[in-house]
């Protein structure tokens, strides 16, 4: 299939957003809360694997249950989902020494008929949702902190929290802008909807609540000096 020209692609994406929003709203607030609860029950971090490079403390995460059921529905509709990973470095007393945050975006490419798993370090392609599940089984390694900030002999642990966004945060912002009165006054899409719909969207979609962690796990103790170097 040839590439659709820019304006047509934009209109098609807007139509997909409208459809996905209607799907989300059809379940009501209780349905969304049930979906979040299901994600917390069905998504697991099964291993937290620290490693190092010459310059950074790294961490890979093994997971089970990604993408979750609601994310699969979003992806099958042609819209992107996302997973957010928050890494915290813990000292021997359990205090946080710093950390990092990564968004993994799962984006269907309807024109190439693949699904792209995007991270800050690389993009990987899958031919199907099941292929995405295979890629999501191990995420990383991602940088946590620069090695120059760490004592190579101190006992440390890495805590990882994972949040599932069945509709990627950037798309949620776009929906709010499109229907919530935040887009420019000349946007024809904005003129086609009522202000009242924006209020409903804010109720049903809510804020980008990445603190609704679906999974949480902590590594075994390690020292930076004993870590294997990532390939």
Short mmCIF file of C-alpha atoms in Angstrom, two decimals:
data_model
loop_
_atom_site.label_atom_id
_atom_site.label_comp_id
_atom_site.label_asym_id
_atom_site.label_seq_id
_atom_site.Cartn_x
_atom_site.Cartn_y
_atom_site.Cartn_z
CA UNK A 1 0.00 0.00 0.00
CA UNK A 2 1.38 3.43 -0.94
CA UNK A 3 1.95 6.15 1.59
CA UNK A 4 -1.12 8.30 2.16
CA UNK A 5 -0.47 12.03 1.64
CA UNK A 6 -0.01 14.11 4.78
CA UNK A 7 -3.46 15.77 5.02
CA UNK A 8 -5.27 12.48 4.38
CA UNK A 9 -3.12 10.71 6.97
CA UNK A 10 -3.87 13.46 9.50
CA UNK A 11 -7.61 13.16 8.87
CA UNK A 12 -7.43 9.37 9.14
CA UNK A 13 -5.58 9.63 12.44
CA UNK A 14 -8.14 12.09 13.76
CA UNK A 15 -10.92 9.69 12.81
CA UNK A 16 -9.14 6.89 14.67
CA UNK A 17 -8.78 9.11 17.73
CA UNK A 18 -12.48 9.94 17.67
CA UNK A 19 -13.36 6.26 17.38
CA UNK A 20 -11.04 5.21 20.19
CA UNK A 21 -12.37 7.99 22.40
CA UNK A 22 -15.93 6.85 21.78
CA UNK A 23 -14.88 3.31 22.69
CA UNK A 24 -13.31 4.50 25.94
CA UNK A 25 -16.34 6.58 26.83
CA UNK A 26 -18.76 3.77 26.07
CA UNK A 27 -17.39 1.86 29.05
CA UNK A 28 -17.85 4.79 31.44
CA UNK A 29 -15.69 5.65 34.40
CA UNK A 30 -16.33 2.32 36.13
CA UNK A 31 -15.19 0.46 33.01
CA UNK A 32 -11.93 2.37 32.89
CA UNK A 33 -11.24 1.72 36.56
CA UNK A 34 -11.95 -1.99 36.01
CA UNK A 35 -9.50 -2.00 33.08
CA UNK A 36 -6.80 -0.39 35.23
CA UNK A 37 -7.41 -2.95 37.96
CA UNK A 38 -7.20 -5.77 35.41
CA UNK A 39 -3.86 -4.44 34.16
CA UNK A 40 -2.53 -4.45 37.71
CA UNK A 41 -3.61 -8.10 38.05
CA UNK A 42 -2.38 -9.29 34.65
CA UNK A 43 0.93 -7.45 34.11
CA UNK A 44 4.01 -8.58 36.00
CA UNK A 45 7.66 -7.67 36.33
CA UNK A 46 9.31 -11.06 36.62
CA UNK A 47 12.96 -9.95 36.82
CA UNK A 48 14.99 -6.78 37.33
CA UNK A 49 18.47 -7.15 35.81
CA UNK A 50 21.12 -4.51 36.63
CA UNK A 51 24.16 -4.18 34.37
CA UNK A 52 26.65 -1.48 33.47
CA UNK A 53 28.41 0.20 30.60
CA UNK A 54 31.58 2.25 30.83
CA UNK A 55 29.56 5.33 31.75
CA UNK A 56 26.16 4.30 33.13
CA UNK A 57 24.35 1.95 35.48
CA UNK A 58 21.84 0.09 33.30
CA UNK A 59 18.77 -2.00 33.92
CA UNK A 60 16.77 -4.49 31.86
CA UNK A 61 13.28 -5.60 32.86
CA UNK A 62 11.62 -8.93 32.11
CA UNK A 63 7.85 -8.73 32.02
CA UNK A 64 4.77 -10.90 31.55
CA UNK A 65 1.36 -9.82 30.25
CA UNK A 66 2.37 -6.99 27.89
CA UNK A 67 0.62 -5.67 25.97
CA UNK A 68 -2.40 -6.05 28.25
CA UNK A 69 -5.93 -6.68 26.94
CA UNK A 70 -6.96 -3.02 26.72
CA UNK A 71 -3.71 -2.05 24.99
CA UNK A 72 -4.27 -4.82 22.45
CA UNK A 73 -7.68 -3.35 21.64
CA UNK A 74 -6.10 0.07 21.14
CA UNK A 75 -3.38 -1.32 18.89
CA UNK A 76 -5.88 -3.31 16.83
CA UNK A 77 -7.79 -0.06 16.27
CA UNK A 78 -4.64 1.46 14.77
CA UNK A 79 -3.70 3.76 17.67
CA UNK A 80 -0.56 3.69 19.83
CA UNK A 81 -0.29 2.41 23.38
CA UNK A 82 2.58 2.96 25.79
CA UNK A 83 4.34 1.64 28.85
CA UNK A 84 6.20 3.88 31.30
CA UNK A 85 9.07 2.50 33.38
CA UNK A 86 10.36 4.38 36.43
CA UNK A 87 13.76 3.30 37.82
CA UNK A 88 14.83 4.21 41.37
CA UNK A 89 18.24 3.40 42.82
CA UNK A 90 18.01 2.37 46.49
CA UNK A 91 20.85 2.52 49.02
CA UNK A 92 21.24 -0.07 51.85
CA UNK A 93 18.70 1.81 54.02
CA UNK A 94 16.13 1.85 51.22
CA UNK A 95 16.46 5.56 50.44
CA UNK A 96 16.27 6.64 46.81
CA UNK A 97 19.55 7.89 45.38
CA UNK A 98 18.08 9.02 42.07
CA UNK A 99 16.84 7.30 38.98
CA UNK A 100 15.35 7.71 35.53
CA UNK A 101 12.16 7.32 33.59
CA UNK A 102 11.51 5.78 30.16
CA UNK A 103 8.48 5.62 27.88
CA UNK A 104 8.11 2.65 25.54
CA UNK A 105 5.68 3.53 22.76
CA UNK A 106 3.89 0.76 20.83
CA UNK A 107 2.81 2.24 17.52
CA UNK A 108 0.96 0.52 14.66
CA UNK A 109 2.23 1.54 11.24
CA UNK A 110 -0.86 0.97 9.11
CA UNK A 111 0.97 1.82 5.90
CA UNK A 112 3.77 -0.72 6.42
CA UNK A 113 1.49 -3.26 8.19
CA UNK A 114 3.82 -3.63 11.17
CA UNK A 115 3.85 -2.56 14.82
CA UNK A 116 6.84 -0.51 15.96
CA UNK A 117 8.07 -0.71 19.56
CA UNK A 118 9.90 2.57 20.15
CA UNK A 119 12.30 3.25 23.01
CA UNK A 120 14.74 6.14 23.48
CA UNK A 121 17.55 3.86 22.27
CA UNK A 122 16.05 1.92 19.37
CA UNK A 123 12.99 1.03 17.32
CA UNK A 124 12.04 -2.62 16.83
CA UNK A 125 9.38 -3.95 14.46
CA UNK A 126 6.90 -6.80 14.85
CA UNK A 127 4.58 -8.29 12.25
CA UNK A 128 1.75 -8.91 14.74
CA UNK A 129 0.51 -8.19 18.25
CA UNK A 130 1.96 -11.54 19.34
CA UNK A 131 5.29 -10.39 17.97
CA UNK A 132 4.96 -7.26 20.10
CA UNK A 133 4.34 -9.46 23.15
CA UNK A 134 7.61 -11.26 22.44
CA UNK A 135 9.52 -7.97 22.17
CA UNK A 136 7.93 -6.64 25.37
CA UNK A 137 9.00 -9.71 27.33
CA UNK A 138 12.40 -8.11 27.87
CA UNK A 139 12.83 -4.34 27.85
CA UNK A 140 16.15 -2.55 27.98
CA UNK A 141 18.84 -2.14 29.01
CA UNK A 142 17.99 1.44 29.96
CA UNK A 143 20.26 3.93 31.75
CA UNK A 144 19.49 4.54 35.42
CA UNK A 145 22.32 6.83 36.61
CA UNK A 146 25.84 7.82 35.51
CA UNK A 147 28.52 5.57 36.96
CA UNK A 148 30.56 8.59 38.10
CA UNK A 149 27.89 9.29 40.75
CA UNK A 150 28.13 5.83 42.34
CA UNK A 151 30.42 4.10 44.80
CA UNK A 152 31.53 0.85 43.10
CA UNK A 153 31.60 -1.02 46.41
CA UNK A 154 28.28 0.10 47.91
CA UNK A 155 25.39 -2.38 48.11
CA UNK A 156 22.52 -1.10 45.98
CA UNK A 157 19.18 -2.24 44.57
CA UNK A 158 17.08 -1.00 41.65
CA UNK A 159 13.33 -0.60 42.07
CA UNK A 160 11.24 -0.63 38.88
CA UNK A 161 7.64 0.51 38.58
CA UNK A 162 5.64 -0.02 35.41
CA UNK A 163 2.55 1.87 34.26
CA UNK A 164 0.39 0.81 31.31
CA UNK A 165 -1.18 3.45 29.08
CA UNK A 166 -3.66 1.71 26.73
CA UNK A 167 -3.80 5.01 24.83
CA UNK A 168 -0.34 6.57 24.66
CA UNK A 169 0.08 9.81 26.70
CA UNK A 170 0.79 11.88 23.59
CA UNK A 171 -2.51 10.74 22.09
CA UNK A 172 -4.36 11.56 25.33
CA UNK A 173 -2.92 15.08 25.13
CA UNK A 174 -4.05 15.30 21.52
CA UNK A 175 -7.58 14.16 22.42
CA UNK A 176 -7.75 16.78 25.17
CA UNK A 177 -6.50 19.43 22.78
CA UNK A 178 -8.88 18.34 20.04
CA UNK A 179 -12.01 18.14 22.14
CA UNK A 180 -11.16 20.05 25.27
CA UNK A 181 -10.78 23.53 23.85
CA UNK A 182 -6.96 23.62 23.86
CA UNK A 183 -6.34 23.52 20.12
CA UNK A 184 -5.97 26.65 18.04
CA UNK A 185 -9.07 28.56 17.12
CA UNK A 186 -8.50 27.84 13.42
CA UNK A 187 -8.51 24.07 13.83
CA UNK A 188 -11.49 22.79 11.80
CA UNK A 189 -11.69 19.65 13.95
CA UNK A 190 -12.27 21.78 17.01
CA UNK A 191 -15.15 23.62 15.33
CA UNK A 192 -16.89 20.30 14.70
CA UNK A 193 -17.31 19.40 18.36
CA UNK A 194 -19.07 21.01 21.26
CA UNK A 195 -17.44 22.41 24.37
CA UNK A 196 -19.52 20.06 26.49
CA UNK A 197 -17.82 17.04 24.96
CA UNK A 198 -14.51 18.31 26.31
CA UNK A 199 -15.89 18.15 29.84
CA UNK A 200 -17.00 14.55 29.32
CA UNK A 201 -13.59 13.62 27.95
CA UNK A 202 -11.85 15.09 30.94
CA UNK A 203 -14.12 12.98 33.15
CA UNK A 204 -13.77 9.71 31.26
CA UNK A 205 -10.13 9.94 30.17
CA UNK A 206 -8.96 11.73 33.30
CA UNK A 207 -5.42 12.95 33.70
CA UNK A 208 -2.34 11.07 32.57
CA UNK A 209 -2.18 9.11 35.81
CA UNK A 210 1.17 7.40 35.43
CA UNK A 211 1.21 6.88 39.20
CA UNK A 212 -1.33 4.06 38.67
CA UNK A 213 1.50 1.55 38.60
CA UNK A 214 0.53 -1.85 37.22
CA UNK A 215 3.62 -3.62 38.52
CA UNK A 216 6.46 -3.00 40.96
CA UNK A 217 9.62 -5.05 41.61
CA UNK A 218 13.08 -4.61 43.14
CA UNK A 219 16.34 -6.26 42.17
CA UNK A 220 18.54 -8.32 44.45
CA UNK A 221 21.37 -6.35 46.10
CA UNK A 222 24.44 -5.71 43.95
CA UNK A 223 27.55 -3.55 43.77
CA UNK A 224 28.44 -1.62 40.68
CA UNK A 225 31.93 -3.10 40.75
CA UNK A 226 30.54 -6.63 40.45
CA UNK A 227 28.10 -6.00 37.61
CA UNK A 228 28.53 -7.56 34.20
CA UNK A 229 28.93 -5.17 31.31
CA UNK A 230 25.97 -4.99 28.95
CA UNK A 231 26.72 -6.30 25.44
#
